[in-house]
Amino acid sequence: MRKITRPKIRARHWVGAGVCALLLAGCAQFKYYFQAAQGQYALWSDARPIDDWLGDPATDPKLKARLEKARLIRRFAVRELGLPDNASYTNYASLKQPFVLWNVVATPELSLRPIQWCFPIAGCVSYRGYYSKDDAQAYAEELRAEGNDVQVGGVPAYSTLGWFSDPLLSTFINNSDAELARMLFHELAHQLVYVQGDSKFNEAFATAVEEAGVNRWLELYGTEPMREAYVRYNARRQQFLDLLVRHRQMLAANYAGRASVKKKREEKARIFAALKAEYLVLKADWGGYAGYDRWFAEPLTNAHLSSVATYNDFLPGFRALLAREKNMKAFYAAVQGMGNLPTTERHERLQQLAKAMPAETETIAAKEKSESRGLQ
């Protein structure tokens, strides 16, 4: 995959590109593309340079501190991780809503394969984003009426893949330092490498970059309490993912079986009930930590579990590749080369890398897991 240098695009050019997309997509997609163009333009228009916020006496001192921290993280991303040095995350926008987007994810009733939507720049992806929660819910109801399982989830940040200058947002600026760094590293990684139509590859790559980046950030800027808190966070996250993956496998086996539709529906209900019950046990073991409660805000469906594989299936392969290459520049070059391969070959390479993961990488992973248990 060749790195593409993209020109700076003014608002009128963005709207023009949107109109072209509308004409290509046809009238059926007009409303969706219009809300996307309108939402992105409003977001871009509301963003002001960090220096403007810092120089404004009316800016809350707490916000100033967070913006200074974000700027430090941004410089670290360029200097230490080799991530794009552009105008992304040099502006800030304050939103009047808890999320910048709401993603709609859907699957058939007895399948974990997500429905795909295709777009001019991003390619085909397994979600459809809306700037209005009401619009997202309305579309979700349409999909449910067709018999699909549907989830609507809030999104605090997203990447325009370098086509626009993504701003810092009020939806994530108050995250902890490690979480703020994680999010910025992840989204900037998407600007560096992105393969159209391969979400599993793209998300696992960005997750590998965020992991490596946060570890380096905490080594340089973190305190011992910060590092311990992040180990606890990762331990809970891994336990939660393990819980989801296990029940996802149960559902996959159920759907692949020869039982009647009625029996499959009954087993599906039993698996989701077990998932919720086991989560409550896990939450109690965490001392009541409620960070994943909102995941259960809607009735559980296949759509909740369809994206678990997107972020995690190829992550071991990328971890192994980074361990082999030893530095970020060589890692990115290897990933970009992999991005040029046919999809099947690309995926096979990552699976082979995971199987051949160096012993020292496995030892480090086991050590981190052991330490995280001790901190719970």
PDB file of C-alpha atoms in Angstrom, residues 66-367:
ATOM      1  CA  ARG A  66      -6.437  18.556  29.044  1.00  0.00           C
ATOM      2  CA  LEU A  67      -5.639  20.369  25.787  1.00  0.00           C
ATOM      3  CA  GLU A  68      -2.022  20.812  26.855  1.00  0.00           C
ATOM      4  CA  LYS A  69      -1.866  17.115  27.649  1.00  0.00           C
ATOM      5  CA  ALA A  70      -3.389  16.216  24.275  1.00  0.00           C
ATOM      6  CA  ARG A  71      -0.799  18.382  22.521  1.00  0.00           C
ATOM      7  CA  LEU A  72       2.009  16.612  24.381  1.00  0.00           C
ATOM      8  CA  ILE A  73       0.556  13.231  23.383  1.00  0.00           C
ATOM      9  CA  ARG A  74       0.217  14.389  19.769  1.00  0.00           C
ATOM     10  CA  ARG A  75       3.898  15.394  19.630  1.00  0.00           C
ATOM     11  CA  PHE A  76       4.864  12.087  21.200  1.00  0.00           C
ATOM     12  CA  ALA A  77       2.871  10.237  18.521  1.00  0.00           C
ATOM     13  CA  VAL A  78       4.926  11.882  15.784  1.00  0.00           C
ATOM     14  CA  ARG A  79       8.311  11.765  17.509  1.00  0.00           C
ATOM     15  CA  GLU A  80       8.242   8.339  19.145  1.00  0.00           C
ATOM     16  CA  LEU A  81       5.725   6.363  17.082  1.00  0.00           C
ATOM     17  CA  GLY A  82       6.231   7.829  13.615  1.00  0.00           C
ATOM     18  CA  LEU A  83       2.521   8.587  13.215  1.00  0.00           C
ATOM     19  CA  PRO A  84       1.365  11.272  10.720  1.00  0.00           C
ATOM     20  CA  ASP A  85       2.546  14.821  11.412  1.00  0.00           C
ATOM     21  CA  ASN A  86      -0.446  16.753  10.100  1.00  0.00           C
ATOM     22  CA  ALA A  87      -3.187  19.065  11.374  1.00  0.00           C
ATOM     23  CA  SER A  88      -5.284  16.302  12.969  1.00  0.00           C
ATOM     24  CA  TYR A  89      -5.896  16.837  16.702  1.00  0.00           C
ATOM     25  CA  THR A  90      -4.503  20.374  16.666  1.00  0.00           C
ATOM     26  CA  ASN A  91      -8.035  21.822  16.923  1.00  0.00           C
ATOM     27  CA  TYR A  92     -10.758  21.271  19.537  1.00  0.00           C
ATOM     28  CA  ALA A  93     -14.550  21.211  19.267  1.00  0.00           C
ATOM     29  CA  SER A  94     -17.006  21.214  22.162  1.00  0.00           C
ATOM     30  CA  LEU A  95     -20.098  19.142  21.366  1.00  0.00           C
ATOM     31  CA  LYS A  96     -23.512  19.289  23.006  1.00  0.00           C
ATOM     32  CA  GLN A  97     -23.910  15.501  23.002  1.00  0.00           C
ATOM     33  CA  PRO A  98     -22.121  12.572  24.694  1.00  0.00           C
ATOM     34  CA  PHE A  99     -20.900  10.994  21.427  1.00  0.00           C
ATOM     35  CA  VAL A 100     -19.847  12.345  18.070  1.00  0.00           C
ATOM     36  CA  LEU A 101     -21.533   9.466  16.207  1.00  0.00           C
ATOM     37  CA  TRP A 102     -23.879   6.553  16.765  1.00  0.00           C
ATOM     38  CA  ASN A 103     -23.031   3.406  14.817  1.00  0.00           C
ATOM     39  CA  VAL A 104     -25.693   0.957  13.707  1.00  0.00           C
ATOM     40  CA  VAL A 105     -24.513  -2.663  13.476  1.00  0.00           C
ATOM     41  CA  ALA A 106     -26.795  -5.435  12.226  1.00  0.00           C
ATOM     42  CA  THR A 107     -26.751  -9.178  11.560  1.00  0.00           C
ATOM     43  CA  PRO A 108     -29.339 -11.731  10.445  1.00  0.00           C
ATOM     44  CA  GLU A 109     -31.298 -13.313  13.301  1.00  0.00           C
ATOM     45  CA  LEU A 110     -29.327 -16.579  13.300  1.00  0.00           C
ATOM     46  CA  SER A 111     -25.922 -15.421  12.094  1.00  0.00           C
ATOM     47  CA  LEU A 112     -22.911 -13.506  13.437  1.00  0.00           C
ATOM     48  CA  ARG A 113     -21.921 -12.197  10.011  1.00  0.00           C
ATOM     49  CA  PRO A 114     -22.523  -8.423  10.043  1.00  0.00           C
ATOM     50  CA  ILE A 115     -24.371  -6.679   7.242  1.00  0.00           C
ATOM     51  CA  GLN A 116     -21.981  -4.582   5.125  1.00  0.00           C
ATOM     52  CA  TRP A 117     -22.388  -1.033   3.827  1.00  0.00           C
ATOM     53  CA  CYS A 118     -20.085   0.377   1.159  1.00  0.00           C
ATOM     54  CA  PHE A 119     -18.913   3.982   0.861  1.00  0.00           C
ATOM     55  CA  PRO A 120     -16.801   5.886  -1.682  1.00  0.00           C
ATOM     56  CA  ILE A 121     -13.718   6.458   0.536  1.00  0.00           C
ATOM     57  CA  ALA A 122     -13.885   3.959   3.408  1.00  0.00           C
ATOM     58  CA  GLY A 123     -14.896   1.011   1.255  1.00  0.00           C
ATOM     59  CA  CYS A 124     -17.188  -1.660   2.755  1.00  0.00           C
ATOM     60  CA  VAL A 125     -17.594  -1.654   6.528  1.00  0.00           C
ATOM     61  CA  SER A 126     -19.851  -3.445   9.012  1.00  0.00           C
ATOM     62  CA  TYR A 127     -21.533  -0.376  10.481  1.00  0.00           C
ATOM     63  CA  ARG A 128     -23.425   2.737   9.444  1.00  0.00           C
ATOM     64  CA  GLY A 129     -22.751   5.962  11.346  1.00  0.00           C
ATOM     65  CA  TYR A 130     -25.161   8.769  12.204  1.00  0.00           C
ATOM     66  CA  TYR A 131     -24.510  12.163  13.788  1.00  0.00           C
ATOM     67  CA  SER A 132     -27.969  12.053  15.386  1.00  0.00           C
ATOM     68  CA  LYS A 133     -28.961   9.339  17.851  1.00  0.00           C
ATOM     69  CA  ASP A 134     -32.596   9.662  16.758  1.00  0.00           C
ATOM     70  CA  ASP A 135     -31.623   9.036  13.124  1.00  0.00           C
ATOM     71  CA  ALA A 136     -29.558   6.014  14.165  1.00  0.00           C
ATOM     72  CA  GLN A 137     -32.440   4.594  16.196  1.00  0.00           C
ATOM     73  CA  ALA A 138     -34.877   5.166  13.326  1.00  0.00           C
ATOM     74  CA  TYR A 139     -32.657   3.243  10.918  1.00  0.00           C
ATOM     75  CA  ALA A 140     -32.159   0.526  13.515  1.00  0.00           C
ATOM     76  CA  GLU A 141     -35.938   0.074  13.718  1.00  0.00           C
ATOM     77  CA  GLU A 142     -36.084  -0.368   9.942  1.00  0.00           C
ATOM     78  CA  LEU A 143     -33.496  -3.126  10.152  1.00  0.00           C
ATOM     79  CA  ARG A 144     -35.286  -4.797  13.078  1.00  0.00           C
ATOM     80  CA  ALA A 145     -38.539  -4.746  11.102  1.00  0.00           C
ATOM     81  CA  GLU A 146     -36.721  -6.785   8.442  1.00  0.00           C
ATOM     82  CA  GLY A 147     -35.937  -9.439  11.077  1.00  0.00           C
ATOM     83  CA  ASN A 148     -32.327  -8.479  11.822  1.00  0.00           C
ATOM     84  CA  ASP A 149     -30.494  -8.283  15.146  1.00  0.00           C
ATOM     85  CA  VAL A 150     -29.358  -4.683  15.686  1.00  0.00           C
ATOM     86  CA  GLN A 151     -27.140  -2.701  18.050  1.00  0.00           C
ATOM     87  CA  VAL A 152     -26.839   1.094  18.276  1.00  0.00           C
ATOM     88  CA  GLY A 153     -23.620   2.208  19.968  1.00  0.00           C
ATOM     89  CA  GLY A 154     -22.184   5.643  20.734  1.00  0.00           C
ATOM     90  CA  VAL A 155     -18.773   6.513  19.260  1.00  0.00           C
ATOM     91  CA  PRO A 156     -16.547   9.078  21.040  1.00  0.00           C
ATOM     92  CA  ALA A 157     -14.060   9.457  18.137  1.00  0.00           C
ATOM     93  CA  TYR A 158     -13.421   8.383  14.569  1.00  0.00           C
ATOM     94  CA  SER A 159     -10.894   8.948  11.812  1.00  0.00           C
ATOM     95  CA  THR A 160     -11.480  10.528   8.394  1.00  0.00           C
ATOM     96  CA  LEU A 161      -8.304   8.672   7.277  1.00  0.00           C
ATOM     97  CA  GLY A 162      -6.345  11.877   6.779  1.00  0.00           C
ATOM     98  CA  TRP A 163      -8.759  13.410   4.268  1.00  0.00           C
ATOM     99  CA  PHE A 164      -9.690  16.039   6.870  1.00  0.00           C
ATOM    100  CA  SER A 165      -8.112  17.492   9.999  1.00  0.00           C
ATOM    101  CA  ASP A 166      -9.800  15.475  12.737  1.00  0.00           C
ATOM    102  CA  PRO A 167     -10.314  17.612  15.861  1.00  0.00           C
ATOM    103  CA  LEU A 168     -10.034  16.785  19.528  1.00  0.00           C
ATOM    104  CA  LEU A 169     -13.557  16.472  20.915  1.00  0.00           C
ATOM    105  CA  SER A 170     -15.331  17.018  24.214  1.00  0.00           C
ATOM    106  CA  THR A 171     -16.550  13.408  23.894  1.00  0.00           C
ATOM    107  CA  PHE A 172     -13.102  12.064  24.854  1.00  0.00           C
ATOM    108  CA  ILE A 173     -10.879  14.955  26.017  1.00  0.00           C
ATOM    109  CA  ASN A 174     -11.593  14.206  29.702  1.00  0.00           C
ATOM    110  CA  ASN A 175     -10.495  10.577  29.490  1.00  0.00           C
ATOM    111  CA  SER A 176      -7.531   9.551  31.625  1.00  0.00           C
ATOM    112  CA  ASP A 177      -4.105  10.328  30.149  1.00  0.00           C
ATOM    113  CA  ALA A 178      -3.578   6.704  29.097  1.00  0.00           C
ATOM    114  CA  GLU A 179      -7.047   6.443  27.548  1.00  0.00           C
ATOM    115  CA  LEU A 180      -6.618   9.750  25.715  1.00  0.00           C
ATOM    116  CA  ALA A 181      -3.269   8.569  24.360  1.00  0.00           C
ATOM    117  CA  ARG A 182      -4.749   5.200  23.373  1.00  0.00           C
ATOM    118  CA  MET A 183      -7.533   6.836  21.386  1.00  0.00           C
ATOM    119  CA  LEU A 184      -5.271   9.309  19.568  1.00  0.00           C
ATOM    120  CA  PHE A 185      -2.710   6.644  18.667  1.00  0.00           C
ATOM    121  CA  HIS A 186      -5.465   4.346  17.362  1.00  0.00           C
ATOM    122  CA  GLU A 187      -7.122   6.969  15.163  1.00  0.00           C
ATOM    123  CA  LEU A 188      -3.805   8.283  13.795  1.00  0.00           C
ATOM    124  CA  ALA A 189      -2.792   4.724  12.914  1.00  0.00           C
ATOM    125  CA  HIS A 190      -5.824   4.549  10.610  1.00  0.00           C
ATOM    126  CA  GLN A 191      -4.400   7.538   8.718  1.00  0.00           C
ATOM    127  CA  LEU A 192      -1.134   5.691   8.169  1.00  0.00           C
ATOM    128  CA  VAL A 193      -2.443   2.337   6.922  1.00  0.00           C
ATOM    129  CA  TYR A 194      -5.974   1.593   5.758  1.00  0.00           C
ATOM    130  CA  VAL A 195      -7.048  -1.220   3.441  1.00  0.00           C
ATOM    131  CA  GLN A 196     -10.467  -0.693   1.897  1.00  0.00           C
ATOM    132  CA  GLY A 197     -12.972  -3.361   2.820  1.00  0.00           C
ATOM    133  CA  ASP A 198     -10.799  -5.138   5.432  1.00  0.00           C
ATOM    134  CA  SER A 199     -12.013  -3.905   8.831  1.00  0.00           C
ATOM    135  CA  LYS A 200     -10.444  -6.829  10.705  1.00  0.00           C
ATOM    136  CA  PHE A 201      -7.006  -5.948   9.338  1.00  0.00           C
ATOM    137  CA  ASN A 202      -7.410  -2.186   9.896  1.00  0.00           C
ATOM    138  CA  GLU A 203      -8.736  -2.380  13.451  1.00  0.00           C
ATOM    139  CA  ALA A 204      -6.262  -4.996  14.648  1.00  0.00           C
ATOM    140  CA  PHE A 205      -3.379  -2.943  13.227  1.00  0.00           C
ATOM    141  CA  ALA A 206      -4.577   0.248  14.938  1.00  0.00           C
ATOM    142  CA  THR A 207      -5.058  -1.658  18.195  1.00  0.00           C
ATOM    143  CA  ALA A 208      -1.488  -2.996  18.010  1.00  0.00           C
ATOM    144  CA  VAL A 209      -0.192   0.559  17.500  1.00  0.00           C
ATOM    145  CA  GLU A 210      -2.242   1.898  20.410  1.00  0.00           C
ATOM    146  CA  GLU A 211      -0.938  -0.852  22.723  1.00  0.00           C
ATOM    147  CA  ALA A 212       2.691  -0.226  21.850  1.00  0.00           C
ATOM    148  CA  GLY A 213       2.177   3.534  22.009  1.00  0.00           C
ATOM    149  CA  VAL A 214       0.536   3.610  25.420  1.00  0.00           C
ATOM    150  CA  ASN A 215       3.212   1.345  26.893  1.00  0.00           C
ATOM    151  CA  ARG A 216       5.918   3.717  25.650  1.00  0.00           C
ATOM    152  CA  TRP A 217       3.953   6.763  26.797  1.00  0.00           C
ATOM    153  CA  LEU A 218       3.580   5.399  30.315  1.00  0.00           C
ATOM    154  CA  GLU A 219       7.274   4.506  30.480  1.00  0.00           C
ATOM    155  CA  LEU A 220       8.192   8.089  29.689  1.00  0.00           C
ATOM    156  CA  TYR A 221       5.405  10.130  31.311  1.00  0.00           C
ATOM    157  CA  GLY A 222       3.480   7.795  33.593  1.00  0.00           C
ATOM    158  CA  THR A 223       3.608   7.564  37.368  1.00  0.00           C
ATOM    159  CA  GLU A 224       3.504   4.243  39.178  1.00  0.00           C
ATOM    160  CA  PRO A 225      -0.204   4.696  40.096  1.00  0.00           C
ATOM    161  CA  MET A 226      -0.969   5.487  36.423  1.00  0.00           C
ATOM    162  CA  ARG A 227       0.836   2.368  35.248  1.00  0.00           C
ATOM    163  CA  GLU A 228      -0.920   0.204  37.820  1.00  0.00           C
ATOM    164  CA  ALA A 229      -4.304   1.663  36.858  1.00  0.00           C
ATOM    165  CA  TYR A 230      -3.633   0.894  33.201  1.00  0.00           C
ATOM    166  CA  VAL A 231      -2.634  -2.685  34.005  1.00  0.00           C
ATOM    167  CA  ARG A 232      -5.927  -3.086  35.881  1.00  0.00           C
ATOM    168  CA  TYR A 233      -7.810  -1.551  32.957  1.00  0.00           C
ATOM    169  CA  ASN A 234      -6.178  -3.953  30.494  1.00  0.00           C
ATOM    170  CA  ALA A 235      -6.843  -6.933  32.763  1.00  0.00           C
ATOM    171  CA  ARG A 236     -10.551  -6.111  32.984  1.00  0.00           C
ATOM    172  CA  ARG A 237     -10.697  -5.468  29.254  1.00  0.00           C
ATOM    173  CA  GLN A 238      -9.075  -8.820  28.459  1.00  0.00           C
ATOM    174  CA  GLN A 239     -11.383 -10.697  30.837  1.00  0.00           C
ATOM    175  CA  PHE A 240     -14.391  -9.014  29.262  1.00  0.00           C
ATOM    176  CA  LEU A 241     -13.187  -9.867  25.751  1.00  0.00           C
ATOM    177  CA  ASP A 242     -12.552 -13.472  26.784  1.00  0.00           C
ATOM    178  CA  LEU A 243     -16.133 -13.619  28.075  1.00  0.00           C
ATOM    179  CA  LEU A 244     -17.514 -12.279  24.787  1.00  0.00           C
ATOM    180  CA  VAL A 245     -15.359 -14.526  22.602  1.00  0.00           C
ATOM    181  CA  ARG A 246     -16.416 -17.637  24.540  1.00  0.00           C
ATOM    182  CA  HIS A 247     -20.118 -16.890  24.139  1.00  0.00           C
ATOM    183  CA  ARG A 248     -19.607 -15.850  20.522  1.00  0.00           C
ATOM    184  CA  GLN A 249     -18.148 -19.294  19.851  1.00  0.00           C
ATOM    185  CA  MET A 250     -21.189 -20.894  21.496  1.00  0.00           C
ATOM    186  CA  LEU A 251     -23.512 -18.888  19.272  1.00  0.00           C
ATOM    187  CA  ALA A 252     -21.509 -19.767  16.145  1.00  0.00           C
ATOM    188  CA  ALA A 253     -21.738 -23.461  16.985  1.00  0.00           C
ATOM    189  CA  ASN A 254     -25.473 -23.115  17.595  1.00  0.00           C
ATOM    190  CA  TYR A 255     -26.112 -21.419  14.253  1.00  0.00           C
ATOM    191  CA  ALA A 256     -23.952 -23.922  12.363  1.00  0.00           C
ATOM    192  CA  GLY A 257     -25.812 -26.901  13.816  1.00  0.00           C
ATOM    193  CA  ARG A 258     -28.704 -28.868  12.314  1.00  0.00           C
ATOM    194  CA  ALA A 259     -31.296 -28.063  14.957  1.00  0.00           C
ATOM    195  CA  SER A 260     -34.595 -26.478  13.973  1.00  0.00           C
ATOM    196  CA  VAL A 261     -34.995 -22.701  13.851  1.00  0.00           C
ATOM    197  CA  LYS A 262     -37.116 -22.928  17.003  1.00  0.00           C
ATOM    198  CA  LYS A 263     -34.383 -24.827  18.886  1.00  0.00           C
ATOM    199  CA  LYS A 264     -31.692 -22.425  17.664  1.00  0.00           C
ATOM    200  CA  ARG A 265     -33.715 -19.475  18.928  1.00  0.00           C
ATOM    201  CA  GLU A 266     -34.130 -21.128  22.324  1.00  0.00           C
ATOM    202  CA  GLU A 267     -30.402 -21.891  22.565  1.00  0.00           C
ATOM    203  CA  LYS A 268     -29.582 -18.344  21.478  1.00  0.00           C
ATOM    204  CA  ALA A 269     -31.697 -16.950  24.329  1.00  0.00           C
ATOM    205  CA  ARG A 270     -30.012 -19.304  26.807  1.00  0.00           C
ATOM    206  CA  ILE A 271     -26.500 -18.263  25.685  1.00  0.00           C
ATOM    207  CA  PHE A 272     -27.273 -14.562  26.016  1.00  0.00           C
ATOM    208  CA  ALA A 273     -28.805 -15.101  29.468  1.00  0.00           C
ATOM    209  CA  ALA A 274     -25.643 -16.946  30.515  1.00  0.00           C
ATOM    210  CA  LEU A 275     -23.472 -14.146  29.134  1.00  0.00           C
ATOM    211  CA  LYS A 276     -25.282 -11.544  31.199  1.00  0.00           C
ATOM    212  CA  ALA A 277     -25.171 -13.693  34.340  1.00  0.00           C
ATOM    213  CA  GLU A 278     -21.427 -14.337  33.972  1.00  0.00           C
ATOM    214  CA  TYR A 279     -20.781 -10.649  33.418  1.00  0.00           C
ATOM    215  CA  LEU A 280     -22.438  -9.852  36.755  1.00  0.00           C
ATOM    216  CA  VAL A 281     -20.117 -12.349  38.448  1.00  0.00           C
ATOM    217  CA  LEU A 282     -17.121 -10.777  36.715  1.00  0.00           C
ATOM    218  CA  LYS A 283     -18.275  -7.294  37.734  1.00  0.00           C
ATOM    219  CA  ALA A 284     -18.490  -8.412  41.369  1.00  0.00           C
ATOM    220  CA  ASP A 285     -14.920  -9.794  41.132  1.00  0.00           C
ATOM    221  CA  TRP A 286     -13.860  -6.336  39.905  1.00  0.00           C
ATOM    222  CA  GLY A 287     -15.280  -4.743  43.027  1.00  0.00           C
ATOM    223  CA  GLY A 288     -18.317  -3.347  41.218  1.00  0.00           C
ATOM    224  CA  TYR A 289     -16.433  -1.676  38.339  1.00  0.00           C
ATOM    225  CA  ALA A 290     -19.226  -0.611  35.954  1.00  0.00           C
ATOM    226  CA  GLY A 291     -17.223   0.403  32.885  1.00  0.00           C
ATOM    227  CA  TYR A 292     -18.959  -2.132  30.641  1.00  0.00           C
ATOM    228  CA  ASP A 293     -22.514  -1.662  31.922  1.00  0.00           C
ATOM    229  CA  ARG A 294     -23.551   0.481  28.961  1.00  0.00           C
ATOM    230  CA  TRP A 295     -22.724  -2.454  26.680  1.00  0.00           C
ATOM    231  CA  PHE A 296     -25.764  -4.149  28.234  1.00  0.00           C
ATOM    232  CA  ALA A 297     -28.028  -1.078  27.992  1.00  0.00           C
ATOM    233  CA  GLU A 298     -29.990  -2.681  25.121  1.00  0.00           C
ATOM    234  CA  PRO A 299     -31.169  -6.317  24.922  1.00  0.00           C
ATOM    235  CA  LEU A 300     -28.232  -8.486  23.814  1.00  0.00           C
ATOM    236  CA  THR A 301     -28.163  -9.509  20.147  1.00  0.00           C
ATOM    237  CA  ASN A 302     -25.814 -11.058  17.595  1.00  0.00           C
ATOM    238  CA  ALA A 303     -24.875  -7.517  16.569  1.00  0.00           C
ATOM    239  CA  HIS A 304     -23.266  -6.947  19.981  1.00  0.00           C
ATOM    240  CA  LEU A 305     -20.871  -9.822  19.354  1.00  0.00           C
ATOM    241  CA  SER A 306     -20.325  -9.512  15.602  1.00  0.00           C
ATOM    242  CA  SER A 307     -17.542  -6.927  15.923  1.00  0.00           C
ATOM    243  CA  VAL A 308     -15.567  -8.758  18.627  1.00  0.00           C
ATOM    244  CA  ALA A 309     -13.590 -10.599  15.967  1.00  0.00           C
ATOM    245  CA  THR A 310     -13.018  -7.376  14.014  1.00  0.00           C
ATOM    246  CA  TYR A 311     -10.709  -5.941  16.666  1.00  0.00           C
ATOM    247  CA  ASN A 312      -9.121  -9.088  18.036  1.00  0.00           C
ATOM    248  CA  ASP A 313      -8.724 -11.956  15.561  1.00  0.00           C
ATOM    249  CA  PHE A 314      -5.553 -10.593  13.938  1.00  0.00           C
ATOM    250  CA  LEU A 315      -4.127  -8.723  16.920  1.00  0.00           C
ATOM    251  CA  PRO A 316      -1.741 -11.568  17.930  1.00  0.00           C
ATOM    252  CA  GLY A 317      -0.310 -11.539  14.405  1.00  0.00           C
ATOM    253  CA  PHE A 318       0.384  -7.803  14.521  1.00  0.00           C
ATOM    254  CA  ARG A 319       1.932  -8.120  17.983  1.00  0.00           C
ATOM    255  CA  ALA A 320       4.241 -10.831  16.665  1.00  0.00           C
ATOM    256  CA  LEU A 321       5.147  -8.722  13.619  1.00  0.00           C
ATOM    257  CA  LEU A 322       6.040  -5.730  15.804  1.00  0.00           C
ATOM    258  CA  ALA A 323       8.158  -7.962  18.064  1.00  0.00           C
ATOM    259  CA  ARG A 324       9.965  -9.293  14.991  1.00  0.00           C
ATOM    260  CA  GLU A 325      10.577  -5.904  13.348  1.00  0.00           C
ATOM    261  CA  LYS A 326      11.601  -4.281  16.669  1.00  0.00           C
ATOM    262  CA  ASN A 327      10.893  -0.679  15.629  1.00  0.00           C
ATOM    263  CA  MET A 328       7.829   1.215  14.425  1.00  0.00           C
ATOM    264  CA  LYS A 329       9.250   2.297  11.047  1.00  0.00           C
ATOM    265  CA  ALA A 330      10.061  -1.258  10.002  1.00  0.00           C
ATOM    266  CA  PHE A 331       6.725  -2.454  11.406  1.00  0.00           C
ATOM    267  CA  TYR A 332       4.771   0.088   9.336  1.00  0.00           C
ATOM    268  CA  ALA A 333       6.697  -0.832   6.188  1.00  0.00           C
ATOM    269  CA  ALA A 334       5.883  -4.508   6.729  1.00  0.00           C
ATOM    270  CA  VAL A 335       2.207  -3.740   7.351  1.00  0.00           C
ATOM    271  CA  GLN A 336       2.001  -1.530   4.257  1.00  0.00           C
ATOM    272  CA  GLY A 337       3.517  -4.328   2.203  1.00  0.00           C
ATOM    273  CA  MET A 338       1.000  -6.757   3.634  1.00  0.00           C
ATOM    274  CA  GLY A 339      -1.771  -4.333   2.676  1.00  0.00           C
ATOM    275  CA  ASN A 340      -0.886  -4.854  -0.994  1.00  0.00           C
ATOM    276  CA  LEU A 341      -1.535  -8.588  -0.808  1.00  0.00           C
ATOM    277  CA  PRO A 342      -4.814 -10.277  -1.754  1.00  0.00           C
ATOM    278  CA  THR A 343      -7.135 -10.479   1.242  1.00  0.00           C
ATOM    279  CA  THR A 344      -6.828 -14.235   1.769  1.00  0.00           C
ATOM    280  CA  GLU A 345      -3.033 -14.167   1.613  1.00  0.00           C
ATOM    281  CA  ARG A 346      -2.914 -11.150   3.950  1.00  0.00           C
ATOM    282  CA  HIS A 347      -5.021 -12.937   6.541  1.00  0.00           C
ATOM    283  CA  GLU A 348      -3.007 -16.149   6.237  1.00  0.00           C
ATOM    284  CA  ARG A 349       0.228 -14.211   6.854  1.00  0.00           C
ATOM    285  CA  LEU A 350      -1.170 -12.758  10.077  1.00  0.00           C
ATOM    286  CA  GLN A 351      -2.351 -16.166  11.269  1.00  0.00           C
ATOM    287  CA  GLN A 352       1.082 -17.636  10.547  1.00  0.00           C
ATOM    288  CA  LEU A 353       2.766 -14.818  12.445  1.00  0.00           C
ATOM    289  CA  ALA A 354       0.543 -15.452  15.460  1.00  0.00           C
ATOM    290  CA  LYS A 355       1.374 -19.167  15.459  1.00  0.00           C
ATOM    291  CA  ALA A 356       5.090 -18.415  15.191  1.00  0.00           C
ATOM    292  CA  MET A 357       4.997 -15.728  17.884  1.00  0.00           C
ATOM    293  CA  PRO A 358       8.464 -15.478  19.464  1.00  0.00           C
ATOM    294  CA  ALA A 359       8.807 -17.163  22.844  1.00  0.00           C
ATOM    295  CA  GLU A 360       9.937 -13.912  24.452  1.00  0.00           C
ATOM    296  CA  THR A 361       6.737 -12.179  23.307  1.00  0.00           C
ATOM    297  CA  GLU A 362       4.645 -14.940  24.872  1.00  0.00           C
ATOM    298  CA  THR A 363       6.665 -14.655  28.077  1.00  0.00           C
ATOM    299  CA  ILE A 364       6.052 -10.889  28.247  1.00  0.00           C
ATOM    300  CA  ALA A 365       2.332 -11.377  27.635  1.00  0.00           C
ATOM    301  CA  ALA A 366       2.134 -14.023  30.363  1.00  0.00           C
ATOM    302  CA  LYS A 367       4.046 -11.779  32.774  1.00  0.00           C
TER     303      LYS A 367
END
